[in-house]
Amino acid sequence: MQRQYQCLPGLKIDHTFIESTGEKEMATGDVLAIGLELTRLHAEAFTKQKIAMFQKQGIPPQVALQSYREGWWFTLRIERLDGETVSEPLNTDNTILGQLDAKDFSKFEKEAPENRLVVAWPMVVQNVAQKTGKASLQVKAPKVPGKYRFHVAIKSQDFLGADKELSIDADIIDASKVVRTKKPE
């Protein structure tokens, strides 16, 4: 890759956040958004090399670049920092986990709570020239209040060694102790 593209593929995480959208605090049972702002470090070099390769072959670059796909998987684990990690149900809504058969699904459920996969979500880059972007994972906040560490692993399905891991700490408070105003519809 280094020789062909003059760079190694990878992502740089520019900014991360975790929030309960529209709320000041994160409470048990809230739907949390974990946001990542990303830079594809290889975008410019890949684009130049792909265009040159297509031109050599007599293929119009605009046509050939339309078929570009680059896959990344975002996985999430949640670890409690101020007590025992409680097993949370796996999020199968609109995720690849919902498509597993019972035998494979049971393997995930047997994992220790702090190592248990909570979400697996794919992201597909369809524009080889796209340098920056945003990704967001949604997860239900833990049922037990406390201090938590949200571990995000980003795995490339195309490039060996381009994986990234990061952690975001957050305080989850008891929903019964939070006053929320209903938003107008």
mmCIF file of C-alpha atoms in Angstrom, residues 34-150:
data_model
loop_
_atom_site.group_PDB
_atom_site.id
_atom_site.type_symbol
_atom_site.label_atom_id
_atom_site.label_comp_id
_atom_site.label_asym_id
_atom_site.label_seq_id
_atom_site.Cartn_x
_atom_site.Cartn_y
_atom_site.Cartn_z
ATOM 1 C CA ILE A 34 -21.730 8.697 20.388
ATOM 2 C CA GLY A 35 -20.364 10.971 17.696
ATOM 3 C CA LEU A 36 -17.047 10.825 15.892
ATOM 4 C CA GLU A 37 -15.552 13.299 13.463
ATOM 5 C CA LEU A 38 -13.124 11.439 11.213
ATOM 6 C CA THR A 39 -10.418 12.179 8.676
ATOM 7 C CA ARG A 40 -9.480 9.542 6.094
ATOM 8 C CA LEU A 41 -5.708 10.041 5.977
ATOM 9 C CA HIS A 42 -5.396 8.226 2.661
ATOM 10 C CA ALA A 43 -8.191 9.993 0.728
ATOM 11 C CA GLU A 44 -6.053 12.348 -1.349
ATOM 12 C CA ALA A 45 -3.361 9.807 -2.273
ATOM 13 C CA PHE A 46 -5.965 7.131 -3.083
ATOM 14 C CA THR A 47 -7.899 9.507 -5.328
ATOM 15 C CA LYS A 48 -4.804 10.546 -7.299
ATOM 16 C CA GLN A 49 -3.615 6.963 -7.703
ATOM 17 C CA LYS A 50 -7.033 5.611 -8.707
ATOM 18 C CA ILE A 51 -7.504 8.354 -11.331
ATOM 19 C CA ALA A 52 -4.034 7.706 -12.777
ATOM 20 C CA MET A 53 -4.720 3.949 -12.864
ATOM 21 C CA PHE A 54 -8.046 4.396 -14.692
ATOM 22 C CA GLN A 55 -6.551 6.855 -17.181
ATOM 23 C CA LYS A 56 -3.791 4.322 -18.018
ATOM 24 C CA GLN A 57 -6.483 1.737 -18.721
ATOM 25 C CA GLY A 58 -8.541 4.147 -20.839
ATOM 26 C CA ILE A 59 -11.450 4.105 -18.392
ATOM 27 C CA PRO A 60 -13.185 7.427 -17.703
ATOM 28 C CA PRO A 61 -12.319 8.169 -14.016
ATOM 29 C CA GLN A 62 -15.799 9.555 -13.278
ATOM 30 C CA VAL A 63 -17.363 6.222 -14.237
ATOM 31 C CA ALA A 64 -14.816 4.039 -12.457
ATOM 32 C CA LEU A 65 -14.833 6.058 -9.230
ATOM 33 C CA GLN A 66 -18.602 5.587 -8.894
ATOM 34 C CA SER A 67 -18.024 1.934 -8.011
ATOM 35 C CA TYR A 68 -15.607 2.685 -5.128
ATOM 36 C CA ARG A 69 -16.603 1.248 -1.724
ATOM 37 C CA GLU A 70 -14.614 1.234 1.518
ATOM 38 C CA GLY A 71 -16.075 -0.484 4.576
ATOM 39 C CA TRP A 72 -15.529 0.283 8.247
ATOM 40 C CA TRP A 73 -17.166 -1.387 11.249
ATOM 41 C CA PHE A 74 -17.873 0.441 14.493
ATOM 42 C CA THR A 75 -18.293 -1.748 17.567
ATOM 43 C CA LEU A 76 -19.152 -0.644 21.086
ATOM 44 C CA ARG A 77 -18.586 -2.117 24.529
ATOM 45 C CA ILE A 78 -19.613 -0.479 27.812
ATOM 46 C CA GLU A 79 -17.657 -0.876 31.066
ATOM 47 C CA ARG A 80 -18.750 0.425 34.452
ATOM 48 C CA LEU A 81 -15.925 2.192 36.289
ATOM 49 C CA ASP A 82 -17.436 2.589 39.773
ATOM 50 C CA GLY A 83 -18.917 -0.849 40.368
ATOM 51 C CA GLU A 84 -19.701 -4.154 38.768
ATOM 52 C CA THR A 85 -20.577 -3.993 35.073
ATOM 53 C CA VAL A 86 -24.142 -5.212 34.598
ATOM 54 C CA SER A 87 -24.965 -7.183 31.469
ATOM 55 C CA GLU A 88 -26.975 -5.060 29.081
ATOM 56 C CA PRO A 89 -29.114 -6.657 26.392
ATOM 57 C CA LEU A 90 -27.501 -6.632 22.976
ATOM 58 C CA ASN A 91 -28.832 -3.956 20.639
ATOM 59 C CA THR A 92 -30.242 -5.869 17.689
ATOM 60 C CA ASP A 93 -32.397 -3.032 16.332
ATOM 61 C CA ASN A 94 -31.226 -2.138 12.839
ATOM 62 C CA THR A 95 -27.790 -3.701 13.420
ATOM 63 C CA ILE A 96 -26.008 -6.719 12.023
ATOM 64 C CA LEU A 97 -26.482 -8.471 15.390
ATOM 65 C CA GLY A 98 -30.195 -8.778 14.642
ATOM 66 C CA GLN A 99 -29.355 -11.016 11.684
ATOM 67 C CA LEU A 100 -27.384 -13.620 13.648
ATOM 68 C CA ASP A 101 -28.788 -17.086 14.172
ATOM 69 C CA ALA A 102 -29.479 -18.206 17.756
ATOM 70 C CA LYS A 103 -26.272 -20.274 18.055
ATOM 71 C CA ASP A 104 -24.013 -17.359 17.095
ATOM 72 C CA PHE A 105 -26.047 -14.850 19.099
ATOM 73 C CA SER A 106 -25.602 -16.957 22.249
ATOM 74 C CA LYS A 107 -21.795 -16.595 21.922
ATOM 75 C CA PHE A 108 -22.140 -12.841 22.330
ATOM 76 C CA GLU A 109 -24.418 -13.235 25.343
ATOM 77 C CA LYS A 110 -21.932 -15.551 27.119
ATOM 78 C CA GLU A 111 -19.160 -12.921 27.049
ATOM 79 C CA ALA A 112 -18.207 -11.185 30.328
ATOM 80 C CA PRO A 113 -20.242 -7.971 30.737
ATOM 81 C CA GLU A 114 -17.251 -5.610 30.365
ATOM 82 C CA ASN A 115 -16.195 -7.367 27.132
ATOM 83 C CA ARG A 116 -19.672 -7.732 25.716
ATOM 84 C CA LEU A 117 -20.410 -6.243 22.333
ATOM 85 C CA VAL A 118 -23.352 -3.846 22.588
ATOM 86 C CA VAL A 119 -23.506 -2.438 19.055
ATOM 87 C CA ALA A 120 -21.932 -3.335 15.705
ATOM 88 C CA TRP A 121 -22.579 -0.804 12.945
ATOM 89 C CA PRO A 122 -21.129 -0.604 9.414
ATOM 90 C CA MET A 123 -20.124 2.564 7.582
ATOM 91 C CA VAL A 124 -19.448 2.512 3.848
ATOM 92 C CA VAL A 125 -17.450 5.281 2.176
ATOM 93 C CA GLN A 126 -18.687 5.615 -1.402
ATOM 94 C CA ASN A 127 -16.556 8.551 -2.466
ATOM 95 C CA VAL A 128 -12.826 7.849 -2.700
ATOM 96 C CA ALA A 129 -12.090 11.589 -2.469
ATOM 97 C CA GLN A 130 -14.087 12.140 0.741
ATOM 98 C CA LYS A 131 -11.517 13.235 3.285
ATOM 99 C CA THR A 132 -13.635 14.042 6.349
ATOM 100 C CA GLY A 133 -16.893 12.780 7.714
ATOM 101 C CA LYS A 134 -18.974 12.079 10.772
ATOM 102 C CA ALA A 135 -20.180 8.833 12.241
ATOM 103 C CA SER A 136 -22.696 8.333 15.013
ATOM 104 C CA LEU A 137 -23.583 5.279 17.076
ATOM 105 C CA GLN A 138 -26.788 5.152 19.053
ATOM 106 C CA VAL A 139 -27.104 3.077 22.191
ATOM 107 C CA LYS A 140 -29.447 2.928 25.129
ATOM 108 C CA ALA A 141 -27.817 4.230 28.323
ATOM 109 C CA PRO A 142 -27.118 1.589 30.972
ATOM 110 C CA LYS A 143 -29.957 0.773 33.389
ATOM 111 C CA VAL A 144 -27.772 1.320 36.454
ATOM 112 C CA PRO A 145 -26.488 4.850 37.203
ATOM 113 C CA GLY A 146 -22.749 5.340 37.553
ATOM 114 C CA LYS A 147 -19.505 6.201 35.802
ATOM 115 C CA TYR A 148 -19.025 4.373 32.518
ATOM 116 C CA ARG A 149 -16.417 3.970 29.832
ATOM 117 C CA PHE A 150 -17.707 3.512 26.300
#
